[in-house]
XYZ file of C-alpha atoms in Angstrom:
230
model
C -82.977 28.546 81.533
C -79.448 27.990 80.287
C -76.917 27.113 82.895
C -75.478 30.552 82.465
C -78.726 32.257 83.035
C -78.841 29.976 86.161
C -75.950 31.475 87.605
C -75.880 34.547 86.790
C -79.661 34.679 88.881
C -77.835 32.670 91.288
C -75.233 35.438 91.466
C -78.275 38.141 91.308
C -79.845 36.700 94.218
C -76.508 35.920 96.134
C -75.968 39.901 95.823
C -79.202 40.836 97.012
C -79.232 39.238 99.698
C -75.748 40.420 100.758
C -77.008 43.849 100.070
C -79.437 43.558 102.664
C -76.699 41.943 105.533
C -73.702 43.781 103.937
C -73.979 46.836 107.289
C -73.679 44.089 109.785
C -70.213 42.999 108.535
C -66.395 45.231 108.726
C -65.117 45.437 104.961
C -63.751 42.815 103.273
C -66.601 39.978 104.415
C -67.654 39.278 101.885
C -64.266 38.471 99.856
C -63.702 36.426 102.938
C -66.923 34.212 102.083
C -65.800 34.137 97.853
C -61.700 32.942 98.774
C -63.615 30.761 101.006
C -66.348 28.802 98.871
C -63.821 29.470 95.988
C -61.303 26.981 97.709
C -60.055 24.336 95.165
C -61.057 21.606 96.753
C -64.633 22.378 97.345
C -67.326 20.639 94.975
C -70.212 20.166 97.338
C -69.645 22.882 100.222
C -68.763 25.969 97.459
C -71.228 28.664 96.280
C -73.519 26.543 94.801
C -75.192 25.313 98.031
C -75.052 28.917 99.439
C -77.235 29.717 96.220
C -79.466 27.055 96.977
C -80.235 27.599 100.422
C -81.002 31.276 99.665
C -83.337 30.514 96.699
C -85.442 28.225 99.427
C -85.354 31.548 102.388
C -86.601 33.324 99.332
C -89.566 31.086 98.581
C -90.174 31.169 102.224
C -89.372 34.468 103.426
C -92.385 35.089 104.798
C -92.081 32.131 107.694
C -89.060 34.106 108.853
C -89.167 36.449 111.614
C -85.635 37.395 111.257
C -84.735 36.252 107.415
C -81.494 38.869 107.662
C -80.125 36.967 110.725
C -81.189 33.455 108.604
C -79.229 34.967 105.408
C -75.929 35.685 107.409
C -76.325 31.742 108.719
C -76.405 30.694 105.139
C -73.698 32.914 103.797
C -71.416 31.536 106.938
C -72.155 28.486 107.891
C -69.628 26.554 105.710
C -67.277 29.071 105.610
C -64.621 26.088 106.939
C -64.088 23.189 105.512
C -61.707 20.771 105.786
C -61.544 17.492 105.534
C -58.472 16.530 107.692
C -56.563 18.459 110.461
C -53.066 19.947 109.282
C -51.860 16.772 111.219
C -53.989 13.914 108.649
C -56.848 13.362 111.299
C -60.135 13.263 110.428
C -61.363 16.381 111.209
C -64.984 16.351 112.586
C -68.074 18.894 111.080
C -68.096 20.166 114.225
C -65.126 21.308 114.152
C -65.826 23.018 110.879
C -68.851 24.620 112.302
C -67.110 26.092 115.391
C -64.497 27.515 112.541
C -67.312 28.738 111.010
C -68.453 30.619 113.667
C -65.262 31.980 114.829
C -64.745 33.864 111.263
C -68.496 35.132 111.477
C -67.514 36.886 114.983
C -64.115 37.575 113.020
C -66.090 39.970 109.885
C -69.480 40.745 111.440
C -69.800 44.448 114.069
C -73.316 42.504 114.971
C -73.025 42.203 118.885
C -75.669 40.831 121.511
C -78.458 38.383 121.222
C -78.211 39.574 117.251
C -74.305 37.804 116.390
C -75.469 35.189 119.603
C -78.406 34.515 117.101
C -76.266 34.078 113.799
C -73.700 31.879 115.957
C -76.151 29.643 117.150
C -78.149 28.990 113.976
C -74.651 28.145 112.310
C -74.327 26.059 115.328
C -77.466 23.967 114.464
C -75.888 22.633 111.339
C -73.104 20.710 113.457
C -75.989 18.002 114.797
C -79.104 18.399 112.459
C -81.532 16.172 113.898
C -80.873 17.051 117.672
C -80.262 21.030 117.225
C -82.873 22.836 118.817
C -83.405 26.694 119.971
C -81.854 26.238 123.823
C -82.524 30.500 124.417
C -85.251 32.430 122.679
C -82.893 35.381 121.059
C -86.096 37.184 120.206
C -89.802 36.156 120.100
C -90.348 33.492 116.923
C -85.801 32.607 116.831
C -87.045 28.833 118.053
C -89.156 29.088 114.510
C -86.628 30.710 112.377
C -83.949 27.636 114.086
C -86.261 25.169 112.547
C -86.249 27.169 109.111
C -82.706 27.205 109.090
C -82.286 23.669 109.256
C -84.827 22.598 107.530
C -83.043 24.705 104.816
C -79.721 23.703 105.257
C -81.060 19.792 104.429
C -83.644 21.300 101.093
C -80.820 19.242 98.691
C -81.818 15.986 100.071
C -85.653 16.642 98.394
C -83.734 17.078 95.127
C -84.267 14.772 92.120
C -82.270 11.783 92.052
C -79.599 12.289 89.935
C -79.021 15.666 91.124
C -78.619 13.881 94.543
C -76.947 11.413 93.624
C -74.158 13.723 92.051
C -74.144 15.631 95.341
C -73.377 12.563 97.308
C -70.446 12.194 94.701
C -69.351 16.058 95.437
C -69.071 15.382 99.355
C -66.762 12.012 98.599
C -64.464 13.884 96.915
C -64.609 16.412 99.396
C -63.168 13.458 101.990
C -59.790 13.448 100.491
C -57.857 10.224 101.821
C -61.088 8.819 103.715
C -60.960 4.742 102.381
C -64.695 4.454 100.268
C -65.516 2.252 103.166
C -65.563 4.439 105.924
C -66.668 7.525 103.815
C -70.020 5.194 103.230
C -70.438 3.855 106.809
C -69.886 7.740 108.007
C -72.331 8.694 105.408
C -75.062 6.003 105.826
C -74.746 6.895 109.600
C -75.219 10.250 109.538
C -78.253 9.900 106.772
C -79.686 7.277 108.725
C -80.300 9.557 111.571
C -82.537 12.412 109.307
C -84.568 9.404 108.638
C -85.760 7.617 112.046
C -88.867 5.627 111.779
C -92.229 7.887 110.491
C -90.175 11.245 112.424
C -90.228 14.044 109.204
C -87.157 14.627 107.710
C -88.343 18.473 107.646
C -89.527 21.223 110.715
C -91.542 23.047 109.388
C -94.829 22.234 108.282
C -94.881 24.213 104.890
C -91.126 22.862 104.099
C -92.220 19.490 105.012
C -95.069 19.905 102.379
C -93.081 20.482 100.188
C -89.996 18.143 100.608
C -90.204 15.719 102.730
C -91.782 13.042 100.761
C -89.182 13.407 97.391
C -86.203 13.431 100.568
C -87.138 10.189 102.218
C -87.317 8.746 98.940
C -83.615 9.578 98.409
C -82.561 8.883 101.795
C -83.978 4.977 101.329
C -82.278 5.074 97.939
C -78.886 6.422 99.185
C -78.240 4.335 102.533
C -79.372 1.116 100.915
C -76.339 2.245 98.054
C -73.777 3.319 100.667
C -74.441 0.644 103.008
C -74.148 -1.970 99.938
C -70.620 -0.180 99.488
C -69.737 -0.193 103.075
C -69.176 -4.078 103.292
């Protein structure tokens, strides 16, 4: 497929999933997301990332108990993404995630356990390796959380050329961060995902599809980052 054809297919998928959850949001919610994901500084955390996760959800939809809530989490999990606070200090990923949750809360009409489930899914992206379901908001929620985390990590299993390009895109978003600092922080984060023999992905089906190539990519990238950070 040509680039334009792929882009059209991605947008069609995105709008198809949005239509499934549009009634769970206030008017103007999609426009708020569109404004966010088209911000000029976004190289990796853009609509392309959301589209990639929706492609994965479409592939593994049958594993989800509430694919609608997973889709909502996909749309909102990077709604806010800034490298630095207004005072110039490096912004922690966890704060971006919290602010993304706040954006979701402003625009959703979901309430109770459904809204809390989406919030917990989004918050899981602040600690991919350690995130666990502490409350079973509905039967199957813990499995949905595992699937959502796997989807957010699925770019780790991209072909190496794409993986390397994604790393450079993430680097370009780290405005004002020195190369050595970025390399050290990124290597530490990736090492947390590649600990020992522990699988990178949680669900058996996603593990079978993605784990082997992700491990090769992680080892190669970590070695390069450590060399760059010296």
